[in-house]
mmCIF file of C-alpha atoms and ligand atoms in Angstrom:
data_model
loop_
_atom_site.group_PDB
_atom_site.id
_atom_site.type_symbol
_atom_site.label_atom_id
_atom_site.label_comp_id
_atom_site.label_asym_id
_atom_site.label_seq_id
_atom_site.Cartn_x
_atom_site.Cartn_y
_atom_site.Cartn_z
ATOM 1 C CA UNK A 1 -0.257 -0.110 -0.363
ATOM 2 C CA UNK A 2 1.113 3.831 -0.641
ATOM 3 C CA UNK A 3 2.133 5.081 2.108
ATOM 4 C CA UNK A 4 1.215 8.785 3.040
ATOM 5 C CA UNK A 5 2.808 11.888 1.744
ATOM 6 C CA UNK A 6 4.406 14.419 3.960
ATOM 7 C CA UNK A 7 4.401 17.392 3.526
ATOM 8 C CA UNK A 8 6.947 19.475 5.069
ATOM 9 C CA UNK A 9 6.909 23.196 2.703
ATOM 10 C CA UNK A 10 5.022 25.275 5.020
ATOM 11 C CA UNK A 11 6.425 28.331 4.863
ATOM 12 C CA UNK A 12 5.466 28.401 0.973
ATOM 13 C CA UNK A 13 1.655 27.609 2.062
ATOM 14 C CA UNK A 14 -0.288 25.570 4.523
ATOM 15 C CA UNK A 15 -3.017 23.251 4.449
ATOM 16 C CA UNK A 16 -6.381 24.898 4.895
ATOM 17 C CA UNK A 17 -7.876 24.434 8.821
ATOM 18 C CA UNK A 18 -11.193 22.385 7.989
ATOM 19 C CA UNK A 19 -12.908 25.270 10.741
ATOM 20 C CA UNK A 20 -11.469 27.651 8.242
ATOM 21 C CA UNK A 21 -13.412 26.341 4.973
ATOM 22 C CA UNK A 22 -16.817 25.899 7.448
ATOM 23 C CA UNK A 23 -16.432 29.672 8.264
ATOM 24 C CA UNK A 24 -15.876 31.119 4.656
ATOM 25 C CA UNK A 25 -18.732 28.921 3.366
ATOM 26 C CA UNK A 26 -21.786 30.799 3.515
ATOM 27 C CA UNK A 27 -19.730 33.889 2.207
ATOM 28 C CA UNK A 28 -19.571 32.000 -1.054
ATOM 29 C CA UNK A 29 -23.549 31.555 -1.175
ATOM 30 C CA UNK A 30 -26.025 32.873 0.310
ATOM 31 C CA UNK A 31 -23.946 36.143 1.840
ATOM 32 C CA UNK A 32 -22.845 37.225 -1.817
ATOM 33 C CA UNK A 33 -23.179 40.969 -1.262
ATOM 34 C CA UNK A 34 -20.731 43.369 -1.733
ATOM 35 C CA UNK A 35 -19.576 45.102 1.444
ATOM 36 C CA UNK A 36 -20.548 48.569 -0.306
ATOM 37 C CA UNK A 37 -24.158 47.888 -0.350
ATOM 38 C CA UNK A 38 -24.595 48.733 3.422
ATOM 39 C CA UNK A 39 -26.827 51.691 2.344
ATOM 40 C CA UNK A 40 -28.876 50.129 0.031
ATOM 41 C CA UNK A 41 -30.314 46.932 1.571
ATOM 42 C CA UNK A 42 -29.706 43.836 4.283
ATOM 43 C CA UNK A 43 -27.794 41.501 2.789
ATOM 44 C CA UNK A 44 -25.006 44.283 2.143
ATOM 45 C CA UNK A 45 -25.061 45.264 5.839
ATOM 46 C CA UNK A 46 -24.657 41.662 6.843
ATOM 47 C CA UNK A 47 -21.640 41.554 4.812
ATOM 48 C CA UNK A 48 -20.343 44.702 5.680
ATOM 49 C CA UNK A 49 -20.323 43.347 9.202
ATOM 50 C CA UNK A 50 -18.488 40.402 8.582
ATOM 51 C CA UNK A 51 -15.688 42.047 6.763
ATOM 52 C CA UNK A 52 -15.538 44.420 10.310
ATOM 53 C CA UNK A 53 -15.617 41.488 12.549
ATOM 54 C CA UNK A 54 -13.014 39.719 10.696
ATOM 55 C CA UNK A 55 -10.920 42.929 10.693
ATOM 56 C CA UNK A 56 -11.270 43.674 14.600
ATOM 57 C CA UNK A 57 -10.276 40.241 15.026
ATOM 58 C CA UNK A 58 -7.032 40.399 13.051
ATOM 59 C CA UNK A 59 -6.307 44.132 14.363
ATOM 60 C CA UNK A 60 -6.601 42.787 17.856
ATOM 61 C CA UNK A 61 -4.279 40.320 17.480
ATOM 62 C CA UNK A 62 -1.760 42.774 16.626
ATOM 63 C CA UNK A 63 -2.029 45.113 18.795
ATOM 64 C CA UNK A 64 -3.700 47.424 16.363
ATOM 65 C CA UNK A 65 -7.391 49.436 16.038
ATOM 66 C CA UNK A 66 -9.266 48.036 13.191
ATOM 67 C CA UNK A 67 -9.236 51.242 11.002
ATOM 68 C CA UNK A 68 -5.612 50.678 11.215
ATOM 69 C CA UNK A 69 -5.740 47.423 9.076
ATOM 70 C CA UNK A 70 -6.856 46.925 5.395
ATOM 71 C CA UNK A 71 -7.330 43.506 3.272
ATOM 72 C CA UNK A 72 -5.415 42.945 0.637
ATOM 73 C CA UNK A 73 -4.903 39.943 -1.917
ATOM 74 C CA UNK A 74 -2.038 38.753 0.170
ATOM 75 C CA UNK A 75 1.353 39.416 1.748
ATOM 76 C CA UNK A 76 2.995 40.423 -1.822
ATOM 77 C CA UNK A 77 0.310 43.234 -2.543
ATOM 78 C CA UNK A 78 0.948 44.045 1.186
ATOM 79 C CA UNK A 79 4.580 45.028 0.916
ATOM 80 C CA UNK A 80 4.392 46.587 -2.815
ATOM 81 C CA UNK A 81 1.564 49.287 -1.308
ATOM 82 C CA UNK A 82 3.763 49.554 1.752
ATOM 83 C CA UNK A 83 7.007 50.412 0.204
ATOM 84 C CA UNK A 84 5.766 51.628 -2.928
ATOM 85 C CA UNK A 85 2.944 53.981 -1.301
ATOM 86 C CA UNK A 86 5.332 55.079 1.209
ATOM 87 C CA UNK A 87 7.927 56.238 -0.699
ATOM 88 C CA UNK A 88 5.728 58.173 -3.004
ATOM 89 C CA UNK A 89 3.749 59.205 -0.595
ATOM 90 C CA UNK A 90 7.225 60.676 0.759
ATOM 91 C CA UNK A 91 9.335 61.522 -1.818
ATOM 92 C CA UNK A 92 9.535 65.454 -1.128
ATOM 93 C CA UNK A 93 11.196 64.690 2.205
ATOM 94 C CA UNK A 94 13.548 61.898 0.425
ATOM 95 C CA UNK A 95 14.398 59.117 -2.042
ATOM 96 C CA UNK A 96 16.561 57.123 0.737
ATOM 97 C CA UNK A 97 14.882 53.425 1.510
ATOM 98 C CA UNK A 98 17.285 50.993 3.891
ATOM 99 C CA UNK A 99 15.891 47.378 3.660
ATOM 100 C CA UNK A 100 18.283 43.918 4.385
ATOM 101 C CA UNK A 101 19.851 41.587 1.757
ATOM 102 C CA UNK A 102 18.059 38.915 3.045
ATOM 103 C CA UNK A 103 14.294 39.653 2.266
ATOM 104 C CA UNK A 104 11.594 37.731 0.647
ATOM 105 C CA UNK A 105 11.154 39.088 -3.553
ATOM 106 C CA UNK A 106 8.074 40.768 -2.138
ATOM 107 C CA UNK A 107 10.593 43.564 -0.690
ATOM 108 C CA UNK A 108 13.029 42.846 -2.765
ATOM 109 C CA UNK A 109 11.685 43.495 -5.877
ATOM 110 C CA UNK A 110 9.792 46.936 -5.285
ATOM 111 C CA UNK A 111 13.087 48.154 -3.781
ATOM 112 C CA UNK A 112 14.586 47.160 -6.849
ATOM 113 C CA UNK A 113 11.673 48.969 -9.058
ATOM 114 C CA UNK A 114 11.978 51.916 -6.907
ATOM 115 C CA UNK A 115 15.642 52.079 -7.697
ATOM 116 C CA UNK A 116 15.159 52.442 -11.412
ATOM 117 C CA UNK A 117 13.107 55.354 -10.696
ATOM 118 C CA UNK A 118 15.226 57.227 -8.645
ATOM 119 C CA UNK A 119 15.286 56.408 -5.625
ATOM 120 C CA UNK A 120 18.434 55.369 -3.340
ATOM 121 C CA UNK A 121 18.283 51.588 -1.662
ATOM 122 C CA UNK A 122 20.662 50.367 0.871
ATOM 123 C CA UNK A 123 21.073 46.648 1.719
ATOM 124 C CA UNK A 124 22.273 45.888 4.641
ATOM 125 C CA UNK A 125 24.897 42.566 5.903
ATOM 126 C CA UNK A 126 23.469 39.943 7.902
ATOM 127 C CA UNK A 127 25.426 37.873 10.286
ATOM 128 C CA UNK A 128 26.114 33.997 9.822
ATOM 129 C CA UNK A 129 22.967 33.715 11.376
ATOM 130 C CA UNK A 130 21.034 35.866 9.534
ATOM 131 C CA UNK A 131 20.786 38.744 12.002
ATOM 132 C CA UNK A 132 20.660 42.709 10.935
ATOM 133 C CA UNK A 133 22.962 44.691 13.738
ATOM 134 C CA UNK A 134 21.144 47.439 14.912
ATOM 135 C CA UNK A 135 24.104 49.323 15.013
ATOM 136 C CA UNK A 136 24.543 49.065 11.182
ATOM 137 C CA UNK A 137 20.980 50.363 10.814
ATOM 138 C CA UNK A 138 21.515 53.567 12.784
ATOM 139 C CA UNK A 139 24.645 53.915 10.803
ATOM 140 C CA UNK A 140 23.063 53.446 7.268
ATOM 141 C CA UNK A 141 19.922 56.302 8.566
ATOM 142 C CA UNK A 142 20.741 59.368 6.500
ATOM 143 C CA UNK A 143 18.513 62.547 6.626
ATOM 144 C CA UNK A 144 16.770 61.676 3.133
ATOM 145 C CA UNK A 145 15.512 58.279 4.823
ATOM 146 C CA UNK A 146 12.228 57.782 4.826
ATOM 147 C CA UNK A 147 11.433 54.289 5.109
ATOM 148 C CA UNK A 148 13.450 51.020 6.354
ATOM 149 C CA UNK A 149 11.688 48.124 5.623
ATOM 150 C CA UNK A 150 12.974 44.545 7.208
ATOM 151 C CA UNK A 151 11.349 40.941 7.611
ATOM 152 C CA UNK A 152 10.007 39.905 11.040
ATOM 153 C CA UNK A 153 10.662 36.329 10.497
ATOM 154 C CA UNK A 154 13.335 35.050 7.429
ATOM 155 C CA UNK A 155 11.288 32.678 4.779
ATOM 156 C CA UNK A 156 14.476 30.267 4.640
ATOM 157 C CA UNK A 157 16.282 30.149 7.908
ATOM 158 C CA UNK A 158 13.733 31.082 10.348
ATOM 159 C CA UNK A 159 15.914 33.929 12.018
ATOM 160 C CA UNK A 160 13.184 36.324 14.073
ATOM 161 C CA UNK A 161 15.006 39.691 14.106
ATOM 162 C CA UNK A 162 14.566 41.635 17.132
ATOM 163 C CA UNK A 163 12.330 44.025 15.112
ATOM 164 C CA UNK A 164 11.770 45.716 18.550
ATOM 165 C CA UNK A 165 14.873 47.314 18.829
ATOM 166 C CA UNK A 166 15.098 47.738 14.720
ATOM 167 C CA UNK A 167 11.569 49.540 15.275
ATOM 168 C CA UNK A 168 12.681 51.819 18.314
ATOM 169 C CA UNK A 169 16.070 52.967 16.012
ATOM 170 C CA UNK A 170 13.835 53.886 13.214
ATOM 171 C CA UNK A 171 11.064 55.869 16.065
ATOM 172 C CA UNK A 172 13.937 57.950 17.130
ATOM 173 C CA UNK A 173 15.070 59.094 14.324
ATOM 174 C CA UNK A 174 11.634 59.432 12.711
ATOM 175 C CA UNK A 175 11.621 57.279 9.932
ATOM 176 C CA UNK A 176 8.653 54.878 8.905
ATOM 177 C CA UNK A 177 9.483 51.356 9.570
ATOM 178 C CA UNK A 178 7.493 48.720 7.653
ATOM 179 C CA UNK A 179 8.181 44.896 8.364
ATOM 180 C CA UNK A 180 7.658 41.994 5.785
ATOM 181 C CA UNK A 181 5.301 40.090 9.375
ATOM 182 C CA UNK A 182 3.807 36.974 6.916
ATOM 183 C CA UNK A 183 5.631 34.079 8.650
ATOM 184 C CA UNK A 184 4.996 36.114 12.198
ATOM 185 C CA UNK A 185 1.182 36.022 12.417
ATOM 186 C CA UNK A 186 -0.514 33.298 14.872
ATOM 187 C CA UNK A 187 3.376 31.599 14.826
ATOM 188 C CA UNK A 188 4.589 34.317 17.345
ATOM 189 C CA UNK A 189 3.710 36.919 19.872
ATOM 190 C CA UNK A 190 3.428 40.387 17.345
ATOM 191 C CA UNK A 191 2.578 43.580 18.637
ATOM 192 C CA UNK A 192 2.710 46.974 16.427
ATOM 193 C CA UNK A 193 3.046 49.285 20.037
ATOM 194 C CA UNK A 194 5.512 47.059 21.072
ATOM 195 C CA UNK A 195 7.743 47.021 18.610
ATOM 196 C CA UNK A 196 7.344 50.775 17.013
ATOM 197 C CA UNK A 197 6.146 49.414 13.798
ATOM 198 C CA UNK A 198 4.250 51.547 11.051
ATOM 199 C CA UNK A 199 3.598 49.254 8.614
ATOM 200 C CA UNK A 200 3.523 45.306 8.223
ATOM 201 C CA UNK A 201 2.577 43.027 5.691
ATOM 202 C CA UNK A 202 0.253 39.327 6.541
ATOM 203 C CA UNK A 203 -0.644 36.879 4.426
ATOM 204 C CA UNK A 204 -3.827 34.709 4.741
ATOM 205 C CA UNK A 205 -2.248 31.295 3.929
ATOM 206 C CA UNK A 206 1.040 31.014 6.142
ATOM 207 C CA UNK A 207 -1.414 30.530 9.093
ATOM 208 C CA UNK A 208 -4.222 27.943 7.663
ATOM 209 C CA UNK A 209 -6.484 30.436 6.578
ATOM 210 C CA UNK A 210 -6.912 30.477 2.511
ATOM 211 C CA UNK A 211 -4.514 31.909 -0.382
ATOM 212 C CA UNK A 212 -5.603 35.499 -2.106
ATOM 213 C CA UNK A 213 -5.885 37.277 1.182
ATOM 214 C CA UNK A 214 -3.911 39.114 3.461
ATOM 215 C CA UNK A 215 -3.826 42.760 4.779
ATOM 216 C CA UNK A 216 -1.086 45.823 5.633
ATOM 217 C CA UNK A 217 -0.893 47.157 9.168
ATOM 218 C CA UNK A 218 -1.107 51.173 8.602
ATOM 219 C CA UNK A 219 -0.463 53.534 11.752
ATOM 220 C CA UNK A 220 -3.054 56.134 12.030
ATOM 221 C CA UNK A 221 -1.603 59.254 10.479
ATOM 222 C CA UNK A 222 0.985 57.461 8.223
ATOM 223 C CA UNK A 223 0.345 58.643 4.590
ATOM 224 C CA UNK A 224 0.277 56.432 1.541
ATOM 225 C CA UNK A 225 -0.451 56.722 -1.965
ATOM 226 C CA UNK A 226 -2.832 53.928 -2.919
ATOM 227 C CA UNK A 227 -1.593 52.062 -6.244
ATOM 228 C CA UNK A 228 -4.856 50.293 -6.973
ATOM 229 C CA UNK A 229 -7.671 53.342 -8.193
ATOM 230 C CA UNK A 230 -11.108 52.352 -9.031
ATOM 231 C CA UNK A 231 -13.424 53.109 -5.571
ATOM 232 C CA UNK A 232 -13.487 54.094 -2.133
ATOM 233 C CA UNK A 233 -12.934 50.586 -0.763
ATOM 234 C CA UNK A 234 -10.266 49.645 2.330
ATOM 235 C CA UNK A 235 -10.365 53.292 3.679
ATOM 236 C CA UNK A 236 -9.576 54.242 0.250
ATOM 237 C CA UNK A 237 -6.242 52.875 0.287
ATOM 238 C CA UNK A 238 -7.030 49.655 -2.212
ATOM 239 C CA UNK A 239 -9.842 50.156 -4.867
ATOM 240 C CA UNK A 240 -11.954 47.017 -5.188
ATOM 241 C CA UNK A 241 -14.265 44.258 -4.295
ATOM 242 C CA UNK A 242 -13.435 42.820 -0.924
ATOM 243 C CA UNK A 243 -12.731 39.017 -0.694
ATOM 244 C CA UNK A 244 -14.866 38.405 1.844
ATOM 245 C CA UNK A 245 -14.762 34.807 2.160
ATOM 246 C CA UNK A 246 -11.035 35.523 2.680
ATOM 247 C CA UNK A 247 -11.277 38.000 4.912
ATOM 248 C CA UNK A 248 -13.949 35.516 6.771
ATOM 249 C CA UNK A 249 -11.474 32.916 6.631
ATOM 250 C CA UNK A 250 -8.074 34.777 7.062
ATOM 251 C CA UNK A 251 -9.656 35.967 10.877
ATOM 252 C CA UNK A 252 -10.801 31.967 11.716
ATOM 253 C CA UNK A 253 -7.693 31.294 11.163
ATOM 254 C CA UNK A 254 -6.211 33.990 13.235
ATOM 255 C CA UNK A 255 -8.665 33.161 16.172
ATOM 256 C CA UNK A 256 -7.702 29.588 15.820
ATOM 257 C CA UNK A 257 -3.954 29.477 15.767
ATOM 258 C CA UNK A 258 -2.983 29.127 19.547
ATOM 259 C CA UNK A 259 0.396 30.106 21.605
ATOM 260 C CA UNK A 260 0.154 25.662 21.947
ATOM 261 C CA UNK A 261 0.519 24.960 18.567
ATOM 262 C CA UNK A 262 3.286 27.248 17.900
ATOM 263 C CA UNK A 263 4.751 25.047 21.059
ATOM 264 C CA UNK A 264 4.059 22.037 19.330
ATOM 265 C CA UNK A 265 5.679 22.457 16.311
ATOM 266 C CA UNK A 266 8.957 24.006 18.095
ATOM 267 C CA UNK A 267 8.964 20.441 19.886
ATOM 268 C CA UNK A 268 8.859 18.587 16.310
ATOM 269 C CA UNK A 269 11.097 21.479 14.652
ATOM 270 C CA UNK A 270 13.521 20.519 17.715
ATOM 271 C CA UNK A 271 13.143 16.609 17.296
ATOM 272 C CA UNK A 272 13.939 16.694 13.254
ATOM 273 C CA UNK A 273 17.099 18.977 13.911
ATOM 274 C CA UNK A 274 18.472 16.208 16.134
ATOM 275 C CA UNK A 275 17.501 13.493 13.727
ATOM 276 C CA UNK A 276 19.344 15.131 10.725
ATOM 277 C CA UNK A 277 22.151 16.340 12.812
ATOM 278 C CA UNK A 278 23.193 12.722 13.319
ATOM 279 C CA UNK A 279 23.323 12.327 9.432
ATOM 280 C CA UNK A 280 27.653 12.581 8.986
ATOM 281 C CA UNK A 281 28.252 15.970 7.459
ATOM 282 C CA UNK A 282 25.053 17.719 8.055
ATOM 283 C CA UNK A 283 25.047 21.236 9.165
ATOM 284 C CA UNK A 284 22.323 23.669 10.570
ATOM 285 C CA UNK A 285 22.241 26.661 9.030
ATOM 286 C CA UNK A 286 20.290 29.753 10.961
ATOM 287 C CA UNK A 287 19.967 30.217 14.832
ATOM 288 C CA UNK A 288 18.782 27.960 16.956
ATOM 289 C CA UNK A 289 15.975 27.874 20.146
ATOM 290 C CA UNK A 290 13.854 31.013 20.683
ATOM 291 C CA UNK A 291 15.713 33.160 17.686
ATOM 292 C CA UNK A 292 14.405 30.783 15.526
ATOM 293 C CA UNK A 293 11.053 30.155 13.717
ATOM 294 C CA UNK A 294 9.144 27.375 15.690
ATOM 295 C CA UNK A 295 8.813 25.470 11.987
ATOM 296 C CA UNK A 296 12.217 26.098 10.131
ATOM 297 C CA UNK A 297 14.885 23.714 9.731
ATOM 298 C CA UNK A 298 17.263 24.230 7.223
ATOM 299 C CA UNK A 299 20.466 21.813 6.741
ATOM 300 C CA UNK A 300 23.221 21.528 4.455
ATOM 301 C CA UNK A 301 24.297 17.967 3.269
ATOM 302 C CA UNK A 302 27.908 18.434 2.404
ATOM 303 C CA UNK A 303 28.609 16.618 -1.012
ATOM 304 C CA UNK A 304 25.401 16.363 -2.192
ATOM 305 C CA UNK A 305 23.648 18.430 -4.643
ATOM 306 C CA UNK A 306 19.979 20.142 -2.519
ATOM 307 C CA UNK A 307 18.116 20.080 -6.042
ATOM 308 C CA UNK A 308 19.348 15.864 -6.683
ATOM 309 C CA UNK A 309 18.020 15.365 -2.518
ATOM 310 C CA UNK A 310 14.356 17.297 -3.529
ATOM 311 C CA UNK A 311 13.924 15.381 -6.505
ATOM 312 C CA UNK A 312 14.642 12.205 -4.630
ATOM 313 C CA UNK A 313 12.657 13.178 -1.590
ATOM 314 C CA UNK A 314 9.652 13.506 -3.984
ATOM 315 C CA UNK A 315 9.925 10.018 -5.143
ATOM 316 C CA UNK A 316 9.722 9.209 -1.511
ATOM 317 C CA UNK A 317 6.757 11.006 -1.086
ATOM 318 C CA UNK A 318 8.367 13.851 1.262
ATOM 319 C CA UNK A 319 8.044 17.380 0.019
ATOM 320 C CA UNK A 320 11.094 19.913 0.764
ATOM 321 C CA UNK A 321 12.626 22.878 -0.979
ATOM 322 C CA UNK A 322 16.089 23.776 -1.748
ATOM 323 C CA UNK A 323 17.327 27.134 -1.522
ATOM 324 C CA UNK A 324 14.407 29.270 -2.132
ATOM 325 C CA UNK A 325 11.552 28.147 -3.556
ATOM 326 C CA UNK A 326 11.501 31.511 -6.230
ATOM 327 C CA UNK A 327 15.033 31.054 -7.048
ATOM 328 C CA UNK A 328 15.078 27.330 -7.357
ATOM 329 C CA UNK A 329 13.839 28.022 -10.952
ATOM 330 C CA UNK A 330 16.641 29.630 -12.051
ATOM 331 C CA UNK A 331 19.405 27.061 -10.218
ATOM 332 C CA UNK A 332 20.697 29.698 -8.574
ATOM 333 C CA UNK A 333 22.215 29.814 -5.097
ATOM 334 C CA UNK A 334 19.699 30.890 -2.013
ATOM 335 C CA UNK A 335 20.628 34.670 -1.748
ATOM 336 C CA UNK A 336 20.144 34.251 1.533
ATOM 337 C CA UNK A 337 22.358 31.670 2.832
ATOM 338 C CA UNK A 338 25.076 33.708 0.665
ATOM 339 C CA UNK A 339 24.059 37.040 2.482
ATOM 340 C CA UNK A 340 24.710 35.007 5.792
ATOM 341 C CA UNK A 341 28.302 34.553 4.206
ATOM 342 C CA UNK A 342 28.073 30.991 3.361
ATOM 343 C CA UNK A 343 29.434 29.289 0.189
ATOM 344 C CA UNK A 344 27.813 28.020 -3.242
ATOM 345 C CA UNK A 345 28.339 24.521 -2.270
ATOM 346 C CA UNK A 346 26.875 25.187 1.407
ATOM 347 C CA UNK A 347 23.917 26.599 -0.233
ATOM 348 C CA UNK A 348 23.769 24.471 -3.031
ATOM 349 C CA UNK A 349 23.486 21.683 -0.425
ATOM 350 C CA UNK A 350 20.648 22.925 1.958
ATOM 351 C CA UNK A 351 17.176 22.034 2.446
ATOM 352 C CA UNK A 352 14.220 23.602 4.401
ATOM 353 C CA UNK A 353 11.462 21.134 6.177
ATOM 354 C CA UNK A 354 9.297 23.480 6.907
ATOM 355 C CA UNK A 355 6.438 21.868 9.682
ATOM 356 C CA UNK A 356 3.079 22.598 10.677
ATOM 357 C CA UNK A 357 0.518 21.717 13.580
ATOM 358 C CA UNK A 358 -0.422 19.036 10.798
ATOM 359 C CA UNK A 359 2.810 16.904 10.735
ATOM 360 C CA UNK A 360 3.917 14.364 13.550
ATOM 361 C CA UNK A 361 6.565 12.903 14.883
ATOM 362 C CA UNK A 362 6.122 9.711 12.790
ATOM 363 C CA UNK A 363 6.408 11.554 9.797
ATOM 364 C CA UNK A 364 9.843 12.899 10.858
ATOM 365 C CA UNK A 365 10.995 9.656 11.526
ATOM 366 C CA UNK A 366 10.267 8.872 8.174
ATOM 367 C CA UNK A 367 11.915 11.956 6.568
ATOM 368 C CA UNK A 368 15.296 11.524 8.536
ATOM 369 C CA UNK A 369 15.469 7.793 7.528
ATOM 370 C CA UNK A 370 14.975 8.700 4.262
ATOM 371 C CA UNK A 371 17.234 12.226 4.162
ATOM 372 C CA UNK A 372 19.812 10.059 5.326
ATOM 373 C CA UNK A 373 19.462 6.878 2.338
ATOM 374 C CA UNK A 374 18.730 9.454 -0.302
ATOM 375 C CA UNK A 375 21.845 11.724 1.238
ATOM 376 C CA UNK A 376 24.348 8.364 1.120
ATOM 377 C CA UNK A 377 23.365 7.427 -2.294
ATOM 378 C CA UNK A 378 24.188 10.621 -3.271
ATOM 379 C CA UNK A 379 27.242 10.893 -1.884
ATOM 380 C CA UNK A 380 28.683 7.830 -2.897
ATOM 381 C CA UNK A 381 28.575 9.048 -6.399
ATOM 382 C CA UNK A 382 29.629 12.355 -5.919
ATOM 383 C CA UNK A 383 33.075 13.386 -7.321
ATOM 384 C CA UNK A 384 33.410 15.665 -4.480
ATOM 385 C CA UNK A 385 33.009 13.454 -2.142
ATOM 386 C CA UNK A 386 35.200 10.410 -3.565
ATOM 387 C CA UNK A 387 37.684 13.657 -4.017
ATOM 388 C CA UNK A 388 37.823 14.029 -0.742
ATOM 389 C CA UNK A 389 38.192 10.642 0.069
ATOM 390 C CA UNK A 390 41.207 10.141 -1.334
ATOM 391 C CA UNK A 391 42.913 13.270 -0.570
ATOM 392 C CA UNK A 392 42.150 12.116 3.330
ATOM 393 C CA UNK A 393 44.011 9.000 2.688
HETATM 394 C C1 LIG B 1 4.605 33.880 1.639
HETATM 395 C C2 LIG B 1 5.160 34.885 1.571
HETATM 396 C C3 LIG B 1 5.007 36.039 1.251
HETATM 397 C C4 LIG B 1 4.308 36.666 0.137
HETATM 398 O O1 LIG B 1 2.904 35.973 0.516
HETATM 399 P P1 LIG B 1 1.939 35.843 -0.287
HETATM 400 O O2 LIG B 1 0.472 36.240 0.575
HETATM 401 O O3 LIG B 1 1.606 35.020 -0.907
HETATM 402 O O4 LIG B 1 1.529 37.291 -1.699
HETATM 403 C C5 LIG B 1 6.126 37.273 1.712
HETATM 404 N N1 LIG B 1 6.901 37.413 2.529
HETATM 405 C C6 LIG B 1 7.024 35.452 3.264
HETATM 406 C C7 LIG B 1 8.309 35.990 3.870
HETATM 407 C C8 LIG B 1 6.134 35.164 3.337
HETATM 408 O O5 LIG B 1 6.720 33.847 3.362
#
């Protein structure tokens, strides 16, 4: 009998919780009105109320006021709106933006686009574990700096930045602070007041909500130029009919996600790390303990190609990735691991396993065994390994 597939790519997307699907269903069928019909008819009022309830739930979870949270089509749109919107709105004040070298594409590409339009962008280095040095941020801020955008959690190695400190530095200098917080919401305590955040991007599908819905926290008083024209929705910051089923599902996913879930996944994470590090020449990329995302495991297996490991594990029914999903198509080594100071070889032999509350220890036992088999098999045919063995004699 074929064994059940094991899905370990939860930083890319997660399974939608059954309770979330349940909560969304009526908004596809009987509640089909648009929120802007609230002034015309009862179905419109009911939909508007559902949207407001969803907004209130998510805003409360991040310590914001409901009117400070706008729904978008996802994390990518939220970061585009935050970065380009803030840049265009503050053009008269200055043209300098600061980010880090390890951001996700939804932050890096808007920054690149702005550079082509005459903005200047500083890409901060990170250390061996992926951390931005707050002192380097201080030194990078100039009189013409208008925005700093640094992620809360790294997508590849799970590094959790000290955003409290980074936010404080920005606040003291009167610079806007945006953070890509897609992998933080639900998973970690996250409070926009505590961390002095002005703008933060979120996504529904990283915490067992649906795809195609996300949101942006916009602190009261922060001016953005909107990117989509065509209506007065979402406090006039985003035109277009609201994705009401998505918003309802997103809020349900936030409500369902409990600190115990993160605790459980973190125990699985440490169990998997321990198992995989038993394999010869395996090395952990990124930090350990509380400074690492509860669901992230990233290991390099020297003398084995990440791309080959991924394909062989897939044949065994186990879904993982190498480097970054967005970059692997071009077979380029991960920009994150290179920025952390690792060699091309180490980056090319890295495997990312990302977990969720739906994973089990039994699955991880099978994963460790399968990885060991694949890695040992690949090393037997690896010219690099054979060379080293000969050299060692
Ligand atoms: C998934 C993800 C995004 C993109 O979010 P979408 O909702 O898929 O657009 C951005 N940043 C990080 C860190 C992510 O993990």
